[in-house]
Amino acid sequence: MASDGFRPLDEKSLVEYIKATPSLVSILGKEFDKHEIKEVGDGNLNFVYIVATPSGSIVIKQALPYIRCIGESWPMTKERAYFEATALKEHGRLCPENVPEVYHFDRTMCLIGMRYLEPPHIILRKGLIAGVEYPLLAEHISDYMANTLFFTSLLYLTTTDHKRAVAEFCGNVELCRLTEQVVFSDPYKVSQYNRCTSPYLDADAEAVRNDNGLKIEVAELKSKFCEGAQALIHGDLHTSSLMVTHDSTQIIDPEFAFYGPMGFDIGAFIGNLILAFFSQDGHADQANGRKWYKVWILKTITETWNLFHKKFLALWDEHKDGPGDAYLPEIYNNTELQQLVKQKYMKELFEDTLGFGAVKMIRRIVGVAHVEDFESIKDVAKRADCERQALNCAKKLLKERRNIKSIEEVVSTIEQVHLQ
């Protein structure tokens, strides 16, 4: 046992822990002779258990003091569990329909007990690989992003409340540093952790490392990521951070949460949908060419931004006389000025979304952690073709983002790259 009281739990010690924790017993009951435990932590960082009894089910997540997929050679603060639990509670308060409830948090044990998302919930990324349509996905994710980003920004908060919240999440510095390294640094230099579909993409990876224009854009985005405390962001909002059914969308795993640029969350989600789009040719077969599924993904990308834009502005209008210190009503006191302010704000947010989405795409192709969308394509040459298209699209969006005026233009760019 560590001197701070932390100890990793295995299945046996987990049962003893639960029995001694009233908030978990209240969900699971006391019939532990009939319990089932399944370890499902297929992610990069943590142990995740599903615990089921005749009375109920919960998920237990425990942070380890290192990166699980690398091992003890890459230490990682287990304190990240505190920031995950805090973000889950705050985002759950703001958007309860789309965030699983936290039943229990133990800071010493770095352990969260939360709602089990029962079948048929699956990780969205797996649904995208399988070619499943989720008709409410754009509606739900735009709700989540609009509410969590607006209500934790200075559009709604006073500077006093905002700074207090920023200060609390500044402690999540190690996970921010990890993002800085794997998203904004490693793909643009020779790094021991980088990999790509070799030898097919070796020249493409080298081209990224030698692209001065790309590096200048990335430097600007890294600066925004490190310095711009705009709102409480999830920090890792890719398609494996959502669990979905046809009727439900649940956002999980906000352990990278901190006060950062809004566009990082929106871009991460849209960028991962673009990766899913470019992977589809690798999953197509004679029975299903995936043509209509690609159309659905592009439609979802369009709807996600447009719905977010509409809902975010509606919240801004609704609370324009509220406590937010960003635009004081006695200064921004006429309709024309208010419209100009909103247009400028949303234009910059759209450009940030495209930029951050693009760097998230690039790191998944030539950086350390890749995505199953591509990795599950067995034909390596075909996989490389799909990845190259996605990489070319990302570079184009990153460099041209200031000249792109609408999400419809983004979709046109995706389609043009796909046809090349």
C-alpha positions as a printed Julia matrix, in Angstrom:
420×3 Matrix{Float64}:
   0.0     0.0     0.0
   1.29    3.46   -0.84
   2.1     5.76    2.08
  -0.73    8.09    1.01
  -3.32    5.31    1.52
  -3.75    4.52   -2.18
  -3.81    0.91   -3.31
  -4.86   -0.54   -6.68
  -7.95   -2.72   -6.29
  -8.32   -6.14   -7.87
 -11.68   -7.91   -8.12
 -11.48   -9.41   -4.63
 -10.41   -6.24   -2.81
 -12.95   -4.23   -4.81
 -15.8    -6.29   -3.32
 -14.52   -5.6     0.2
 -14.24   -1.91   -0.64
 -17.82   -1.75   -1.93
 -19.2    -3.57    1.13
 -17.62   -0.89    3.32
 -19.0     2.03    1.26
 -22.65    2.9     2.04
 -23.24    5.0    -1.1
 -22.32    1.99   -3.26
 -24.19   -0.54   -1.1
 -27.31    1.61   -1.54
 -27.13    0.98   -5.32
 -25.92   -2.63   -5.3
 -27.67   -3.99   -2.22
 -26.12   -6.6     0.06
 -26.48   -9.78   -2.01
 -22.8   -10.04   -2.81
 -22.83  -13.82   -3.07
 -24.49  -13.25   -6.48
 -22.27  -10.45   -7.78
 -20.47  -10.28  -11.12
 -17.39   -8.15  -11.83
 -15.99   -7.5   -15.28
 -12.86   -5.44  -16.02
 -13.54   -3.4   -19.17
 -10.8    -0.77  -19.14
  -9.78   -0.9   -22.78
  -8.58    2.73  -22.64
  -5.05    4.04  -22.26
  -5.04    5.1   -18.62
  -7.27    3.4   -16.02
  -8.84    0.31  -14.47
 -12.59    0.21  -15.16
 -14.89   -2.4   -13.6
 -18.57   -3.13  -14.11
 -20.05   -4.49  -10.88
 -23.49   -6.11  -11.06
 -25.76   -7.65   -8.4
 -29.46   -8.6    -8.49
 -30.22   -5.12   -7.09
 -28.28   -2.96   -9.54
 -25.09   -2.2   -11.44
 -22.36    0.44  -11.21
 -19.1     1.34  -12.91
 -15.99    1.7   -10.76
 -13.08    3.59  -12.29
  -9.69    3.8   -10.58
  -6.79    5.93  -11.78
  -3.31    4.39  -11.71
  -0.09    6.32  -11.07
   1.09    5.64  -14.65
  -0.25    5.39  -18.2
  -1.73    1.92  -18.39
  -1.09    1.32  -22.11
   2.62    2.26  -21.74
   3.37    0.98  -18.24
   5.26    2.29  -15.22
   7.93    3.81  -17.5
   5.48    6.69  -18.14
   4.32    7.92  -14.7
   1.04    9.84  -14.52
  -0.64   11.57  -11.61
  -3.53    9.58  -10.17
  -4.95   12.91   -8.96
  -6.59   13.12  -12.42
  -9.48   11.13  -10.9
 -10.35   14.17   -8.79
 -10.63   16.4   -11.85
 -12.65   13.77  -13.69
 -15.12   13.41  -10.82
 -15.38   17.2   -10.41
 -15.98   17.71  -14.14
 -18.55   14.9   -14.27
 -20.47   16.53  -11.42
 -20.31   20.02  -12.92
 -21.15   18.95  -16.47
 -23.81   16.64  -15.06
 -25.38   19.58  -13.24
 -25.45   21.59  -16.48
 -26.53   18.77  -18.8
 -27.93   15.88  -16.7
 -29.49   14.06  -19.66
 -26.08   13.46  -21.26
 -23.68   12.83  -18.35
 -23.74    9.72  -16.12
 -24.4    10.35  -12.44
 -21.52   10.11   -9.94
 -22.55    8.08   -6.87
 -19.24    8.09   -5.0
 -15.77    9.61   -5.15
 -12.8     8.63   -2.98
  -9.89   11.04   -3.43
  -7.41    8.91   -1.48
  -8.17    5.83   -3.61
  -8.57    7.9    -6.81
 -11.8     6.0    -7.36
 -15.12    7.02   -8.91
 -18.36    5.03   -8.65
 -20.87    6.08  -11.3
 -23.95    5.06  -13.23
 -23.59    1.97  -15.39
 -24.7     2.68  -18.95
 -26.6    -0.5   -19.67
 -26.75   -2.25  -23.09
 -27.37   -1.46  -25.85
 -25.09    1.53  -25.02
 -21.81    1.14  -26.89
 -18.8     3.35  -27.48
 -19.69    5.66  -30.37
 -16.45    4.89  -32.21
 -17.4     1.21  -32.38
 -20.84    2.15  -33.73
 -19.22    4.31  -36.41
 -16.95    1.45  -37.44
 -19.96   -0.86  -37.64
 -21.89    1.64  -39.77
 -24.71    2.34  -37.3
 -26.69    5.59  -37.64
 -27.57    7.55  -34.49
 -30.37    9.96  -35.45
 -30.2    12.03  -32.23
 -26.41   12.26  -31.94
 -26.04   15.82  -33.28
 -29.0    17.01  -31.19
 -27.57   15.54  -27.98
 -23.89   16.46  -28.41
 -24.82   20.03  -29.38
 -26.95   20.27  -26.2
 -24.02   19.07  -24.12
 -21.47   21.38  -25.72
 -23.71   24.46  -25.72
 -24.67   24.07  -22.05
 -21.31   23.05  -20.6
 -19.33   25.65  -22.56
 -21.71   28.61  -22.2
 -22.44   28.27  -18.48
 -18.76   27.9   -17.51
 -17.64   30.91  -19.59
 -17.54   34.63  -18.85
 -20.63   35.01  -21.01
 -22.46   33.69  -17.95
 -20.02   33.81  -15.0
 -18.57   36.76  -13.11
 -14.79   37.08  -13.34
 -14.59   36.2    -9.63
 -16.43   32.88  -10.04
 -14.64   32.14  -13.29
 -11.17   32.72  -11.82
 -12.0    30.58   -8.8
 -13.0    27.71  -11.09
  -9.98   28.22  -13.35
  -7.7    28.06  -10.3
  -9.2    24.77   -9.15
  -8.69   23.08  -12.52
  -5.17   24.5   -12.96
  -4.15   21.55  -10.8
  -4.79   19.2   -13.74
  -1.48   20.32  -15.16
  -0.06   16.84  -15.88
  -2.87   15.84  -18.2
  -2.68   19.22  -19.92
   1.05   18.62  -20.38
   0.28   15.22  -21.88
  -2.06   16.85  -24.41
   0.53   19.53  -25.17
   3.07   16.81  -25.89
   1.02   14.33  -27.93
  -1.2    16.8   -29.82
   0.92   19.92  -30.32
   4.54   18.72  -30.14
   5.34   15.08  -30.92
   3.74   14.84  -34.41
   5.91   17.74  -35.62
   9.27   16.29  -34.57
  11.01   12.94  -34.33
   9.68   11.32  -31.15
  10.16    7.81  -29.76
   6.4     7.4   -29.28
   5.32    8.44  -32.77
   4.28    5.83  -35.27
   2.48    5.67  -38.57
   1.37    3.0   -41.05
   4.91    2.31  -42.25
   6.34    2.3   -44.86
   3.3     3.71  -46.67
   3.05    6.94  -44.66
   6.73    7.48  -43.83
   7.04   10.29  -46.38
   3.76   11.85  -45.21
   4.94   11.87  -41.59
   8.24   13.45  -42.66
   6.34   16.08  -44.68
   4.39   17.04  -41.53
   7.68   17.44  -39.64
   9.09   19.67  -42.39
   6.03   21.85  -43.05
   6.85   25.35  -41.8
   3.39   26.74  -42.52
   1.78   23.93  -40.56
   4.1    24.48  -37.59
   3.26   28.2   -37.42
  -0.46   27.37  -37.26
   0.13   24.7   -34.62
   2.14   27.15  -32.49
  -0.81   29.56  -32.44
  -3.22   26.8   -31.42
  -0.86   25.5   -28.73
  -0.67   29.01  -27.31
  -4.49   29.19  -27.16
  -4.65   25.76  -25.54
  -2.09   26.69  -22.87
  -3.22   30.27  -22.21
  -6.92   30.53  -23.08
  -9.13   29.73  -20.06
 -12.4    30.17  -21.93
 -14.65   27.49  -20.37
 -14.59   24.18  -18.51
 -13.84   21.81  -21.39
 -13.98   18.02  -21.39
 -10.46   18.02  -22.83
 -10.69   14.69  -24.68
 -14.06   14.74  -26.43
 -13.43   12.14  -29.14
 -15.8     9.42  -30.31
 -14.56    6.95  -27.68
 -15.65    9.39  -24.96
 -19.31    8.94  -25.87
 -21.56    5.97  -25.21
 -24.65    5.85  -27.38
 -27.88    4.13  -28.33
 -30.43    5.32  -30.89
 -32.09    7.36  -28.13
 -29.27    8.19  -25.7
 -25.91    9.97  -25.86
 -23.73    9.89  -22.71
 -20.42   11.72  -22.37
 -17.82    9.94  -20.25
 -14.12   10.16  -19.29
 -13.48   13.91  -18.71
 -10.22   13.3   -16.84
  -8.45   15.83  -19.12
 -10.95   18.54  -18.05
  -9.67   22.06  -17.4
 -10.52   25.64  -18.29
  -9.4    25.89  -21.91
 -10.54   26.97  -25.37
 -14.09   25.94  -26.29
 -13.02   25.03  -29.81
 -10.84   22.23  -28.46
 -13.91   20.22  -27.42
 -16.01   21.02  -30.5
 -13.02   20.39  -32.78
 -12.15   17.08  -31.11
 -15.64   15.74  -31.73
 -15.96   17.01  -35.31
 -12.38   15.98  -36.13
 -13.08   12.44  -34.97
 -16.23   12.31  -37.12
 -14.06   13.34  -40.08
 -11.64   10.5   -39.24
 -14.64    8.14  -39.15
 -15.71    9.41  -42.58
 -12.32    8.74  -44.16
 -12.14    5.28  -42.57
 -15.37    4.1   -44.2
 -13.78    2.98  -47.49
 -11.65    0.61  -45.43
 -14.76   -0.95  -43.87
 -16.82   -1.13  -47.07
 -17.39   -4.48  -48.78
 -19.42   -5.81  -51.7
 -22.53   -6.11  -49.55
 -22.23   -2.56  -48.21
 -20.24    0.13  -49.96
 -20.94    2.55  -47.06
 -21.98    5.31  -49.5
 -25.1     6.3   -47.56
 -23.31    5.98  -44.25
 -20.71    8.51  -45.41
 -23.58   10.83  -46.33
 -24.99   10.4   -42.82
 -21.61   11.23  -41.18
 -21.31   14.44  -43.24
 -24.88   15.36  -42.33
 -24.06   14.79  -38.65
 -20.96   17.01  -38.89
 -23.07   19.79  -40.43
 -25.9    19.44  -37.9
 -23.53   19.28  -34.92
 -22.0    22.68  -35.63
 -25.21   24.35  -36.83
 -27.23   23.13  -33.82
 -24.44   24.1   -31.42
 -24.24   27.57  -33.01
 -28.0    28.06  -32.69
 -28.25   26.78  -29.1
 -25.17   28.66  -27.87
 -26.48   31.96  -29.26
 -29.93   31.25  -27.78
 -28.34   30.83  -24.32
 -26.39   34.05  -24.85
 -29.6    35.92  -25.78
 -31.47   34.44  -22.84
 -28.78   35.48  -20.33
 -27.57   38.74  -21.92
 -28.63   40.65  -18.8
 -27.26   37.99  -16.47
 -24.16   37.99  -14.27
 -21.61   37.37  -17.07
 -18.75   39.87  -17.08
 -17.64   39.44  -20.71
 -20.09   41.88  -22.3
 -21.71   44.2   -19.77
 -25.22   45.22  -20.92
 -24.67   48.89  -20.11
 -21.76   48.94  -22.59
 -23.11   46.56  -25.26
 -26.4    48.38  -25.16
 -27.74   48.32  -28.7
 -28.76   45.58  -31.1
 -26.21   46.4   -33.78
 -23.28   46.22  -31.36
 -24.58   43.0   -29.82
 -24.8    41.41  -33.29
 -21.25   42.5   -34.16
 -19.92   41.05  -30.9
 -21.67   37.72  -31.48
 -20.52   37.46  -35.09
 -16.9    38.09  -34.11
 -17.06   35.65  -31.18
 -18.63   32.83  -33.21
 -16.31   33.39  -36.18
 -13.28   32.97  -33.95
 -14.85   29.95  -32.24
 -15.49   28.34  -35.63
 -11.88   28.91  -36.71
 -10.64   27.46  -33.4
 -12.91   24.45  -33.91
 -11.43   23.73  -37.33
  -7.86   24.28  -36.14
  -8.11   22.12  -33.05
 -10.08   19.47  -34.95
  -7.29   19.33  -37.53
  -4.45   18.92  -35.01
  -6.44   16.19  -33.26
  -6.74   14.38  -36.61
  -3.03   14.74  -37.4
  -1.9    13.29  -34.06
  -4.11   10.2   -34.61
  -2.28    9.42  -37.88
   1.38   10.26  -37.21
   1.48   10.55  -33.39
   1.4     8.13  -30.45
  -2.22    6.96  -29.96
  -4.11    5.98  -33.09
  -7.82    5.29  -33.59
  -9.63    2.01  -34.05
 -11.47    3.5   -37.06
  -8.24    3.04  -39.04
  -6.44    0.41  -36.97
  -9.24   -2.11  -37.54
  -8.77   -1.93  -41.34
  -6.93   -5.2   -42.02
  -5.6    -4.29  -45.49
  -2.59   -2.16  -44.55
  -2.29   -0.44  -47.94
  -5.99    0.42  -47.85
  -5.64    1.72  -44.28
  -2.77    3.95  -45.35
  -4.83    5.35  -48.24
  -7.67    6.23  -45.86
  -5.26    7.79  -43.36
  -3.49    9.81  -46.06
  -6.78   11.32  -47.2
  -7.66   12.25  -43.61
  -4.18   13.74  -43.08
  -4.43   15.83  -46.27
  -7.87   17.04  -45.23
  -6.59   18.01  -41.76
  -3.68   19.99  -43.2
  -6.01   21.82  -45.57
  -8.48   22.7   -42.81
  -5.69   23.83  -40.5
  -4.08   26.16  -43.04
  -7.26   27.51  -44.63
  -9.52   27.73  -41.58
  -9.69   31.55  -41.58
 -11.11   31.56  -45.1
 -13.75   28.9   -44.47
 -17.04   30.61  -43.71
 -19.42   27.73  -42.89
 -19.59   24.1   -41.88
 -21.04   23.4   -45.34
 -17.71   24.57  -46.79
 -15.92   22.18  -44.45
 -18.03   19.32  -45.8
 -17.2    20.42  -49.37
 -13.51   20.32  -48.46
 -13.88   16.8   -47.05
 -15.64   15.65  -50.22
 -13.03   17.25  -52.5
 -10.15   15.56  -50.66
 -12.05   12.26  -50.74
 -12.37   12.44  -54.54
  -8.68   13.17  -55.13
